[in-house]
Coordinates of C-alpha atoms in Angstrom, one line a residue:
M1 CA 111.8 121.7 139.5
N2 CA 111.1 118.2 141.1
R3 CA 112.2 116.5 137.6
L4 CA 112.7 112.9 137.4
P5 CA 112.9 111.8 139.2
T6 CA 113.1 114.1 141.7
R7 CA 112.1 118.6 139.8
T8 CA 111.0 121.2 138.5
A9 CA 111.6 117.0 140.8
L10 CA 113.8 114.5 138.0
G11 CA 115.8 117.8 138.5
L12 CA 113.6 118.9 134.3
A13 CA 114.5 118.6 133.5
L14 CA 115.8 119.4 126.6
A15 CA 116.0 118.1 124.8
V16 CA 115.3 115.3 125.1
V17 CA 117.3 113.3 127.0
A18 CA 119.1 113.2 129.6
G19 CA 122.0 111.5 129.5
L20 CA 124.0 110.7 131.7
A21 CA 127.4 109.7 129.4
G22 CA 130.9 112.0 129.8
C23 CA 130.3 115.2 128.0
S24 CA 131.6 115.1 124.2
S25 CA 133.2 118.5 123.9
S26 CA 137.1 118.8 124.9
K27 CA 137.6 119.5 128.5
A28 CA 138.3 123.1 129.0
P29 CA 141.8 124.2 131.2
P30 CA 140.9 124.6 134.9
P31 CA 142.7 127.8 135.7
A32 CA 146.0 127.2 137.2
A33 CA 145.4 128.5 140.7
T34 CA 142.0 126.3 140.9
S35 CA 143.6 122.6 140.0
A36 CA 142.5 119.6 141.6
P37 CA 144.1 118.9 145.0
A38 CA 146.2 115.3 145.1
P39 CA 144.4 113.2 147.2
Q40 CA 145.1 112.9 150.7
P41 CA 146.6 109.3 152.1
A42 CA 144.5 106.8 153.5
G43 CA 143.6 107.2 156.7
T44 CA 144.0 110.7 156.7
P45 CA 141.6 112.7 158.7
A46 CA 139.7 116.1 158.1
P47 CA 140.7 118.7 159.5
A48 CA 139.0 121.4 161.0
L49 CA 137.8 124.0 158.6
S50 CA 139.8 127.3 159.3
N51 CA 137.3 130.7 160.1
T52 CA 140.1 133.2 159.4
P53 CA 139.4 135.5 156.8
Q54 CA 139.6 133.9 153.5
R55 CA 140.2 137.2 151.2
V56 CA 143.5 138.2 151.2
P57 CA 143.1 142.6 150.8
A58 CA 143.6 143.9 147.4
G59 CA 147.1 144.3 146.0
S60 CA 148.5 141.9 148.0
A61 CA 150.4 138.3 147.0
K62 CA 148.0 135.9 147.5
A63 CA 147.7 133.4 149.3
G64 CA 146.1 130.2 149.7
P65 CA 144.0 129.3 153.3
K66 CA 146.3 127.6 156.2
G67 CA 146.0 124.0 156.0
P68 CA 145.4 121.5 153.4
S69 CA 141.5 121.1 155.3
E70 CA 139.3 119.4 154.2
V71 CA 135.7 117.0 154.4
R72 CA 134.3 113.9 152.6
T73 CA 131.2 111.9 152.1
R74 CA 130.8 109.2 149.6
N75 CA 129.7 112.0 146.2
A76 CA 132.8 114.2 147.2
M77 CA 135.4 115.7 148.6
F78 CA 135.7 119.0 149.9
K79 CA 138.4 121.4 149.8
L80 CA 138.6 124.8 151.9
A81 CA 139.9 127.2 149.1
S82 CA 140.2 131.1 149.0
Y83 CA 138.2 133.9 147.0
D84 CA 141.0 135.1 145.7
E85 CA 141.2 131.4 143.5
L86 CA 137.7 131.9 142.0
P87 CA 138.1 132.6 138.5
G88 CA 135.8 135.8 137.4
W89 CA 134.8 136.2 141.1
Q90 CA 136.1 140.5 141.1
E91 CA 134.1 141.4 137.8
D92 CA 130.8 139.4 138.2
D93 CA 128.4 141.8 138.8
M94 CA 126.5 140.6 142.0
R95 CA 123.9 143.2 141.6
A96 CA 122.9 140.0 138.5
S97 CA 122.4 137.3 141.5
W98 CA 120.3 139.5 144.3
S99 CA 117.5 138.4 143.4
A100 CA 118.1 134.5 143.1
F101 CA 119.2 134.8 146.5
R102 CA 116.8 136.6 148.0
N103 CA 114.7 133.9 146.8
S104 CA 117.1 130.9 148.2
C105 CA 116.9 133.0 151.4
D106 CA 112.9 132.9 151.0
V107 CA 113.5 128.9 152.1
L108 CA 117.1 128.9 154.1
Q109 CA 115.9 132.0 156.6
K110 CA 113.9 129.3 158.5
R111 CA 117.1 127.9 159.6
D112 CA 119.4 129.0 161.9
D113 CA 122.9 129.3 160.2
W114 CA 120.4 131.0 157.5
R115 CA 118.8 133.6 159.1
E116 CA 121.2 136.6 160.6
I117 CA 122.1 136.3 157.1
C118 CA 119.3 136.3 155.5
A119 CA 118.2 139.2 157.9
S120 CA 121.7 141.2 156.8
A121 CA 120.9 140.9 153.3
K122 CA 118.0 143.0 153.4
T123 CA 120.5 145.8 154.9
V124 CA 122.9 146.0 151.9
P125 CA 123.7 148.6 149.8
P126 CA 122.7 147.9 146.1
N127 CA 126.5 148.1 144.2
T128 CA 128.8 145.2 143.8
R129 CA 131.5 145.5 146.3
A130 CA 129.3 146.0 149.2
M131 CA 127.4 142.5 148.0
R132 CA 130.9 140.9 146.9
S133 CA 132.1 141.8 150.8
F134 CA 128.8 140.6 152.3
F135 CA 129.6 137.1 150.6
E136 CA 132.7 136.5 151.5
S137 CA 132.8 138.2 154.8
R138 CA 130.0 135.2 155.5
F139 CA 130.8 132.0 153.9
T140 CA 133.5 129.8 153.6
L141 CA 134.4 128.7 150.2
L142 CA 134.8 124.9 149.2
R143 CA 135.5 123.9 146.2
I144 CA 133.3 120.8 145.0
L145 CA 135.6 117.5 143.8
H146 CA 135.1 114.0 142.9
T147 CA 135.8 111.4 145.7
D148 CA 139.1 111.2 143.6
A149 CA 139.7 114.2 143.6
R150 CA 139.3 115.6 140.1
G151 CA 138.5 118.4 140.0
D152 CA 135.9 119.5 136.5
G153 CA 132.7 117.9 135.4
D154 CA 129.8 118.2 132.7
V155 CA 128.8 121.7 132.7
T156 CA 125.2 121.2 130.0
G157 CA 122.9 123.5 130.3
Y158 CA 118.2 123.8 130.2
F159 CA 115.3 125.8 129.6
E160 CA 111.7 126.3 129.3
P161 CA 110.4 125.4 126.1
L162 CA 106.8 126.5 124.2
L163 CA 104.4 124.3 122.9
E164 CA 100.6 124.8 121.3
G165 CA 97.8 123.2 122.8
Q166 CA 94.2 123.4 123.9
M167 CA 91.5 122.1 125.9
Q168 CA 89.2 119.5 123.4
R169 CA 90.9 116.8 121.6
D170 CA 91.1 116.9 117.6
A171 CA 92.9 115.0 114.6
E172 CA 95.8 117.4 115.7
F173 CA 95.5 117.7 119.0
N174 CA 95.5 114.4 120.3
T175 CA 99.2 114.4 122.9
P176 CA 97.5 114.2 125.9
V177 CA 100.0 116.3 129.1
L178 CA 98.4 114.0 131.9
G179 CA 98.6 114.7 135.8
V180 CA 99.0 112.6 138.5
P181 CA 97.0 109.9 138.5
R182 CA 95.0 108.6 140.9
D183 CA 96.2 104.8 141.4
L184 CA 99.7 105.9 141.6
Y185 CA 100.8 105.3 145.3
T186 CA 104.2 106.3 146.5
I187 CA 106.1 104.6 149.7
D188 CA 109.3 106.0 151.4
W189 CA 111.2 103.1 151.7
T190 CA 113.0 103.9 154.8
R191 CA 110.0 103.7 157.1
V192 CA 110.5 99.5 155.9
P193 CA 112.9 98.7 158.5
K194 CA 116.5 98.2 157.3
A195 CA 116.3 94.7 157.6
Q196 CA 113.0 94.1 156.0
R197 CA 114.3 95.8 152.8
R198 CA 115.2 92.7 151.1
S199 CA 112.0 90.3 152.1
V200 CA 108.5 90.7 151.7
V201 CA 106.6 93.6 153.7
R202 CA 103.0 94.1 154.6
V203 CA 101.6 97.6 153.9
R204 CA 98.6 99.9 154.0
A205 CA 97.2 103.2 152.4
E206 CA 96.6 105.7 153.6
G207 CA 95.3 107.7 150.6
N208 CA 97.6 107.8 147.6
L209 CA 100.4 107.3 150.4
L210 CA 101.4 103.5 151.6
L211 CA 102.5 103.0 155.2
P212 CA 104.7 99.6 156.9
A213 CA 101.7 97.9 158.6
Q214 CA 101.1 97.3 162.3
P215 CA 99.9 94.5 163.7
G216 CA 96.5 93.7 163.5
D217 CA 96.0 96.2 160.3
A218 CA 93.7 94.0 157.9
A219 CA 93.7 95.6 154.9
T220 CA 96.9 94.8 154.0
Y221 CA 98.7 94.6 150.7
A222 CA 102.5 92.3 150.6
M223 CA 105.4 94.5 148.4
D224 CA 108.2 92.7 147.4
M225 CA 110.9 95.3 148.6
R226 CA 113.1 93.3 146.0
R227 CA 111.5 93.9 143.0
F228 CA 113.0 98.3 143.7
Q229 CA 115.2 99.8 143.4
L230 CA 116.3 101.8 146.5
D231 CA 118.5 104.9 145.8
D232 CA 119.0 107.5 148.8
R233 CA 118.5 110.2 146.6
D234 CA 115.4 109.9 145.9
R235 CA 113.2 107.8 148.8
R236 CA 109.9 107.6 147.2
L237 CA 109.1 104.4 144.9
R238 CA 106.0 105.0 142.9
V239 CA 103.9 102.1 142.7
R240 CA 100.0 100.3 141.7
L241 CA 98.1 98.4 144.1
V242 CA 96.8 95.4 142.8
G243 CA 93.4 93.1 144.2
R244 CA 91.8 94.1 147.3
P245 CA 93.2 94.7 150.6
G246 CA 93.9 91.8 152.4
A247 CA 92.5 89.6 150.0
P248 CA 95.5 86.5 149.1
D249 CA 96.4 88.3 146.1
A250 CA 96.3 92.1 147.5
R251 CA 100.0 93.3 146.2
V252 CA 101.9 96.2 145.1
E253 CA 103.2 97.3 141.6
P254 CA 106.2 98.9 139.9
Y255 CA 104.2 101.4 138.6
Y256 CA 103.5 101.5 134.5
T257 CA 106.8 102.3 132.4
R258 CA 106.0 104.0 129.2
A259 CA 105.5 101.5 127.0
E260 CA 102.9 99.9 129.4
L261 CA 101.2 103.4 129.7
E262 CA 101.1 103.7 125.7
A263 CA 99.6 100.5 125.6
L264 CA 96.8 100.7 128.0
G265 CA 96.1 104.0 125.5
L266 CA 96.0 107.7 126.3
P267 CA 94.5 108.3 128.7
Q268 CA 91.4 106.3 128.7
G269 CA 93.6 103.2 130.0
I270 CA 94.7 105.0 133.5
D271 CA 92.8 107.2 135.5
A272 CA 94.3 110.6 135.3
P273 CA 93.1 113.8 134.6
V274 CA 94.3 115.6 131.1
V275 CA 95.4 119.0 131.8
V276 CA 96.0 120.0 127.6
W277 CA 96.4 118.5 124.4
V278 CA 99.1 119.5 122.3
N279 CA 100.2 118.4 119.0
D280 CA 103.4 117.7 119.2
P281 CA 104.5 114.1 120.9
L282 CA 108.4 114.7 120.8
A283 CA 107.7 118.4 122.4
L284 CA 106.0 116.7 125.1
Y285 CA 108.6 114.6 126.0
A286 CA 110.8 117.5 125.5
M287 CA 109.0 119.3 128.7
Q288 CA 109.3 116.4 130.5
V289 CA 112.5 116.3 130.8
Q290 CA 113.2 120.3 130.9
G291 CA 110.5 119.6 134.2
S292 CA 108.2 122.6 133.4
G293 CA 107.2 124.1 129.7
R294 CA 104.1 126.9 128.8
V295 CA 101.3 126.0 126.5
R296 CA 100.6 128.8 124.5
M297 CA 96.3 128.0 123.9
P298 CA 94.3 129.3 120.5
D299 CA 92.9 132.8 121.9
G300 CA 97.0 133.6 122.7
Q301 CA 96.3 132.7 126.4
I302 CA 100.2 130.8 128.1
M303 CA 98.9 127.8 130.5
R304 CA 102.3 127.1 132.7
L305 CA 103.0 123.6 133.8
Q306 CA 105.2 122.1 135.8
Y307 CA 106.2 118.9 137.5
A308 CA 104.1 117.0 139.2
E309 CA 105.2 114.1 140.0
Q310 CA 106.7 110.8 137.5
N311 CA 106.6 106.8 137.1
G312 CA 109.5 105.6 139.5
H313 CA 111.4 104.4 136.7
P314 CA 114.8 105.6 135.9
F315 CA 115.1 108.0 133.0
K316 CA 116.8 106.3 129.7
P317 CA 115.8 109.3 126.8
L318 CA 116.2 108.7 123.6
R319 CA 118.4 111.7 122.2
V320 CA 116.2 114.7 120.3
V321 CA 117.7 117.2 118.6
P322 CA 115.8 120.5 118.7
R323 CA 114.9 122.3 115.3
Q324 CA 116.5 125.6 114.3
N325 CA 113.4 128.0 114.9
V326 CA 112.3 130.7 112.7
R327 CA 109.6 133.4 112.9
V328 CA 106.4 132.8 110.4
A329 CA 107.1 135.7 107.9
T330 CA 104.6 138.5 108.5
R331 CA 102.9 141.6 106.7
G332 CA 104.6 144.1 108.7
I333 CA 108.3 146.1 108.2
G334 CA 109.6 145.0 111.6
D335 CA 107.0 143.2 113.0
P336 CA 109.4 140.2 114.6
G337 CA 106.3 138.1 114.4
P338 CA 104.8 135.4 116.9
E339 CA 107.6 133.0 119.2
Q340 CA 107.0 130.0 117.4
P341 CA 106.6 127.1 119.4
D342 CA 109.7 124.4 120.4
S343 CA 110.0 121.7 117.6
F344 CA 112.2 118.1 117.8
V345 CA 113.8 115.3 115.9
I346 CA 115.3 112.3 117.2
E347 CA 118.8 112.2 116.6
G348 CA 119.5 110.2 113.5
D349 CA 116.6 111.8 112.4
T350 CA 118.2 115.5 111.8
T351 CA 117.5 117.5 108.7
E352 CA 120.1 120.3 107.9
E353 CA 117.6 122.7 109.6
A354 CA 119.1 121.2 113.0
A355 CA 122.3 122.7 113.8
D356 CA 125.8 121.9 112.7
E357 CA 126.8 119.1 115.3
A358 CA 123.1 118.2 116.7
P359 CA 124.0 118.7 120.0
V360 CA 121.2 117.0 122.3
L361 CA 119.4 120.0 124.2
T362 CA 118.5 118.5 128.1
R363 CA 117.8 118.8 131.1
G364 CA 120.9 117.7 132.4
M365 CA 122.2 115.2 129.7
S366 CA 125.6 114.8 128.5
V367 CA 125.9 115.1 125.2
N368 CA 127.8 113.2 121.9
K369 CA 129.0 114.3 118.5
P370 CA 128.0 112.6 115.5
A371 CA 130.3 109.5 114.6
Q372 CA 132.8 110.6 112.7
G373 CA 133.3 110.6 109.2
T374 CA 129.2 111.0 109.5
T375 CA 127.5 114.7 110.2
A376 CA 123.8 116.1 111.2
S377 CA 123.0 116.6 107.5
S378 CA 123.8 113.9 106.3
A379 CA 121.5 111.7 108.1
K380 CA 119.3 109.8 107.1
V381 CA 115.5 111.0 107.2
D382 CA 113.3 108.6 109.6
P383 CA 110.0 109.4 106.7
L384 CA 106.9 109.1 109.4
V385 CA 109.6 111.7 111.6
D386 CA 109.8 113.8 108.7
E387 CA 106.0 113.6 107.8
L388 CA 104.8 114.5 111.7
L389 CA 106.9 117.8 111.3
K390 CA 106.8 118.4 107.8
G391 CA 103.3 121.0 108.2
A392 CA 105.2 123.1 111.0
R393 CA 105.1 126.5 109.6
K394 CA 109.1 128.3 107.4
S395 CA 110.7 130.7 105.8
P396 CA 114.2 129.4 105.4
N397 CA 114.7 133.6 104.2
T398 CA 113.5 135.0 107.4
P399 CA 116.2 135.6 110.0
A400 CA 115.5 133.1 113.2
G401 CA 114.6 135.0 116.4
G402 CA 113.2 134.8 120.1
S403 CA 112.5 136.3 123.3
N404 CA 115.1 137.4 126.2
A405 CA 115.1 134.4 128.0
G406 CA 113.1 134.3 131.0
S407 CA 111.0 137.2 129.0
N408 CA 107.5 136.4 128.2
A409 CA 108.7 138.9 124.6
G410 CA 107.5 137.7 121.8
I411 CA 104.3 135.7 122.3
P412 CA 101.0 137.3 120.7
A413 CA 97.6 138.2 122.0
K414 CA 96.7 135.2 119.7
R415 CA 98.3 132.1 117.9
P416 CA 98.7 132.4 114.1
P417 CA 96.5 129.5 112.4
P418 CA 97.8 125.9 112.5
P419 CA 99.6 124.6 109.1
T420 CA 96.9 123.7 106.8
T421 CA 97.9 120.3 106.6
P422 CA 98.1 118.6 110.5
A423 CA 99.9 116.1 111.7
A424 CA 99.4 112.5 109.9
T425 CA 98.6 110.3 113.3
P426 CA 100.3 107.7 111.8
A427 CA 103.8 109.5 112.2
K428 CA 102.7 110.8 115.6
T429 CA 101.6 106.8 116.4
A430 CA 105.9 105.7 115.4
V431 CA 107.1 108.2 117.3
T432 CA 105.3 107.7 120.2
G433 CA 106.3 104.1 119.6
R434 CA 109.9 104.6 119.1
L435 CA 109.9 107.2 123.2
S436 CA 108.2 104.2 124.7
A437 CA 111.9 102.5 124.8
D438 CA 112.1 104.8 127.6
P439 CA 110.0 103.6 130.8
S440 CA 110.0 107.2 132.4
F441 CA 107.1 108.9 132.6
V442 CA 106.4 112.6 133.6
F443 CA 103.2 114.4 135.3
F444 CA 102.3 117.9 135.2
K445 CA 100.2 119.7 136.7
T446 CA 99.4 123.7 136.5
V447 CA 101.2 127.0 137.6
A448 CA 98.3 129.6 138.4
D449 CA 98.6 133.6 139.6
R450 CA 102.8 133.3 138.6
P451 CA 103.7 136.4 136.4
L452 CA 105.4 135.4 132.2
T453 CA 108.4 137.0 133.4
E454 CA 109.0 134.7 136.2
G455 CA 111.1 131.4 135.5
P456 CA 109.2 128.1 136.6
Q457 CA 109.0 126.9 140.1
G458 CA 112.6 124.8 140.9
A459 CA 113.0 121.6 143.4
L460 CA 113.8 124.3 146.4
G461 CA 110.3 125.6 145.5
V462 CA 111.1 128.8 144.3
P463 CA 111.5 130.9 140.7
L464 CA 114.3 130.0 138.7
T465 CA 116.5 133.1 138.0
P466 CA 117.9 132.7 134.0
G467 CA 121.6 132.8 134.8
R468 CA 121.6 132.6 138.1
S469 CA 120.2 129.2 138.4
V470 CA 121.2 125.5 138.6
A471 CA 120.5 122.2 139.2
V472 CA 122.5 119.9 141.2
D473 CA 122.7 116.5 142.8
P474 CA 121.6 117.6 146.5
R475 CA 123.4 115.0 148.1
V476 CA 126.2 117.1 147.2
T477 CA 125.9 120.6 146.6
P478 CA 122.9 122.0 149.0
L479 CA 119.6 123.4 148.1
G480 CA 119.5 127.8 148.1
Y481 CA 123.4 127.6 148.3
P482 CA 125.5 129.8 146.4
V483 CA 127.1 128.3 144.1
Y484 CA 130.0 129.4 141.7
L485 CA 130.8 128.2 139.2
S486 CA 133.2 128.5 136.0
A487 CA 133.2 127.0 132.2
P488 CA 133.1 128.1 129.1
A489 CA 130.5 130.0 127.4
P490 CA 128.2 128.3 125.2
K491 CA 129.8 128.7 121.4
G492 CA 129.6 131.5 119.7
S493 CA 128.2 134.1 122.8
A494 CA 130.6 136.4 124.8
I495 CA 128.2 136.2 128.2
S496 CA 130.2 134.9 130.7
M497 CA 129.9 131.3 132.8
Q498 CA 132.2 132.2 135.4
R499 CA 129.4 133.9 137.7
L500 CA 127.8 132.9 141.2
V501 CA 124.9 131.2 140.7
F502 CA 122.4 129.5 142.6
A503 CA 121.8 126.0 143.5
Q504 CA 117.5 126.1 143.2
D505 CA 116.6 122.2 141.2
T506 CA 117.5 119.3 141.1
G507 CA 117.4 116.6 138.2
G508 CA 116.7 113.0 136.9
A509 CA 120.6 113.2 135.6
I510 CA 122.0 115.6 137.0
R511 CA 124.0 113.4 139.5
G512 CA 128.1 113.5 140.9
A513 CA 130.0 115.6 142.1
V514 CA 131.0 119.1 140.3
R515 CA 127.6 118.5 138.2
A516 CA 125.1 121.1 137.5
D517 CA 122.7 121.9 134.4
Y518 CA 122.5 125.7 133.9
F519 CA 119.3 127.4 133.3
W520 CA 118.7 130.0 130.4
G521 CA 114.9 130.5 130.4
F522 CA 112.1 130.6 128.6
G523 CA 112.2 131.0 124.7
N524 CA 114.1 130.6 121.2
E525 CA 117.4 132.4 122.1
A526 CA 116.9 130.6 125.6
G527 CA 117.0 127.4 123.7
Q528 CA 119.6 128.2 121.2
M529 CA 121.6 128.8 124.4
A530 CA 120.9 125.4 126.3
R531 CA 121.6 123.3 123.5
S532 CA 124.9 125.4 123.0
T533 CA 125.7 124.3 127.0
K534 CA 127.8 121.7 127.3
H535 CA 130.8 122.2 128.8
R536 CA 133.8 120.8 131.8
G537 CA 133.5 123.0 134.5
Q538 CA 134.2 123.9 138.3
M539 CA 132.6 124.6 141.0
W540 CA 132.9 125.9 144.6
V541 CA 129.8 125.8 147.6
M542 CA 129.4 128.9 150.2
L543 CA 128.6 127.3 153.4
P544 CA 127.5 129.6 156.2
T545 CA 131.0 130.4 158.3
A546 CA 129.1 128.7 161.5
E547 CA 127.7 125.0 159.4
A548 CA 130.9 125.0 158.2
N549 CA 133.1 125.2 160.9
R550 CA 130.6 123.0 162.7
L551 CA 130.8 120.5 159.9
A552 CA 134.3 120.1 159.5
T553 CA 134.3 118.7 163.0
S554 CA 131.5 116.4 163.0
K555 CA 131.7 113.0 163.2
L556 CA 129.0 112.8 160.3
L557 CA 131.8 113.5 158.1
T558 CA 134.8 112.6 159.8
R559 CA 133.8 108.8 161.4
G560 CA 134.2 107.2 158.0
V561 CA 138.2 108.5 157.7
A562 CA 139.6 106.3 159.3
L563 CA 138.2 103.0 157.3
G564 CA 140.5 103.2 155.6
G565 CA 141.2 104.9 151.4
G566 CA 139.6 108.4 153.4
E567 CA 135.8 106.9 152.4
S568 CA 133.1 107.8 154.9
S569 CA 129.7 107.0 155.9
S570 CA 128.2 110.1 155.0
S571 CA 125.8 110.5 152.3
C572 CA 125.1 114.6 152.5
L573 CA 127.4 117.6 153.1
V574 CA 124.3 119.4 154.7
P575 CA 121.3 116.8 155.2
D576 CA 118.4 118.8 154.9
G577 CA 115.8 116.2 155.9
E578 CA 112.9 116.8 152.4
F579 CA 116.0 116.6 149.3
C580 CA 119.2 114.8 151.6
A581 CA 119.2 112.3 154.4
E582 CA 121.4 109.8 155.7
V583 CA 119.8 106.9 155.7
D584 CA 119.8 103.5 158.0

């Protein structure tokens, strides 16, 4: 989902806080067969990838691919690998991944290298052995490495949170979920000639798009390109217009930061539609990080929301800790009660109800443990945050429960009555003020006619599959492609994270070579798994063999190798024109 900035766009993704720091958990030792290869000497050319079968027949001695085949981009190294190197490859149940693969094919089948692959997939028998052979025979396996040849990186998790909302504003439900502002404009900075990207240029508006002005255009605005950071990860700049077009003071300004939006007074201060009103600003902030969410209305109906746009400012989130959700006590024997909305506290304001190590539940953020000598339960509680959250219903003696990841189980036909004491407005105001330290802001749109059993739509434009979809940096891992992931299981879980997944999403904090954000699904259980996913892992990407062979000899990837240090002048492994494009 285009999460910050992208999916769902900015890349989603809960916590809230998508940090870019390294993972706090200790590194898991990589399998012996997958240790990172040593860097090649400067100036070493990238040999062509072998087209020989990569899998060694069962029972024979394992042998790696022939030759040290390698390609490089500015963002990563890729080494030819063998399927026999993959830890857990033979144990993974391919049937569980097939629906995610078919979803990717809905988009990729339009490409020449994918057309036959996706057509043939429809004839594969529904058994793991046949599916595994299908991938081995049609895809070339490349180990993803950092530019310095390191082979492990951060693996985090995200999920789809549940909020409470209604269409009318009142004393409790007074936090607006905003749609895209009508005064938000975008411009693709690559449309500006390279020689002018560090100067003042003239632009004109076409709808909510800005384009470089042509000679003779009168209704133009001045845009100082030096005020903007030009990121090849996201080529769109989000801006607003000041003054009448063509007037001496007509100019382009960066769009409002979160603090500026709050100072203007939402929603009155800007021209933006209110999609729904919710009762918890921290939960809304969490949904902004995740990139999507579900809102339960008073009659029990579920409104699904996904990323629509963001304000164009860098994501610098506060760290937000999810509170342990517990079910409302019920009178019915065996009735698990309704699915409770997700709620959060700002890190440092956690109570004993927070998880043991108070990890951050994020849309792809790396996490930090509490400082040495402190614990989450010993942290001082901000009285305003405590006031905000104390109204949440809880029954400490009732076991926690939740729906299965990706399902709608546990959501009642009608929402339970609200707490007798609504959250105080001053408390919400204080929390909102603290969140203003993050300049980014996400706008949402509703999702119509989508089954509640489906995951949210990712950046690729297809529904995410719990346990089989990941968010990636598309400069390194092309969207839609199969990826093999090897990482430790979350704490207390027997679920294997050595499995085939698909790169179907992005996120603002998902940057770098070996970087994955694992989608767990919807509900309390998915949220708990997501908050526990904070490991070091390894990644491999599968390319259609014809594409891999062509890529290996492409000047696009190898022309910069001779410049020294094994550097490449290409940003993308597979340029796709939308999520990763080569920029002059």
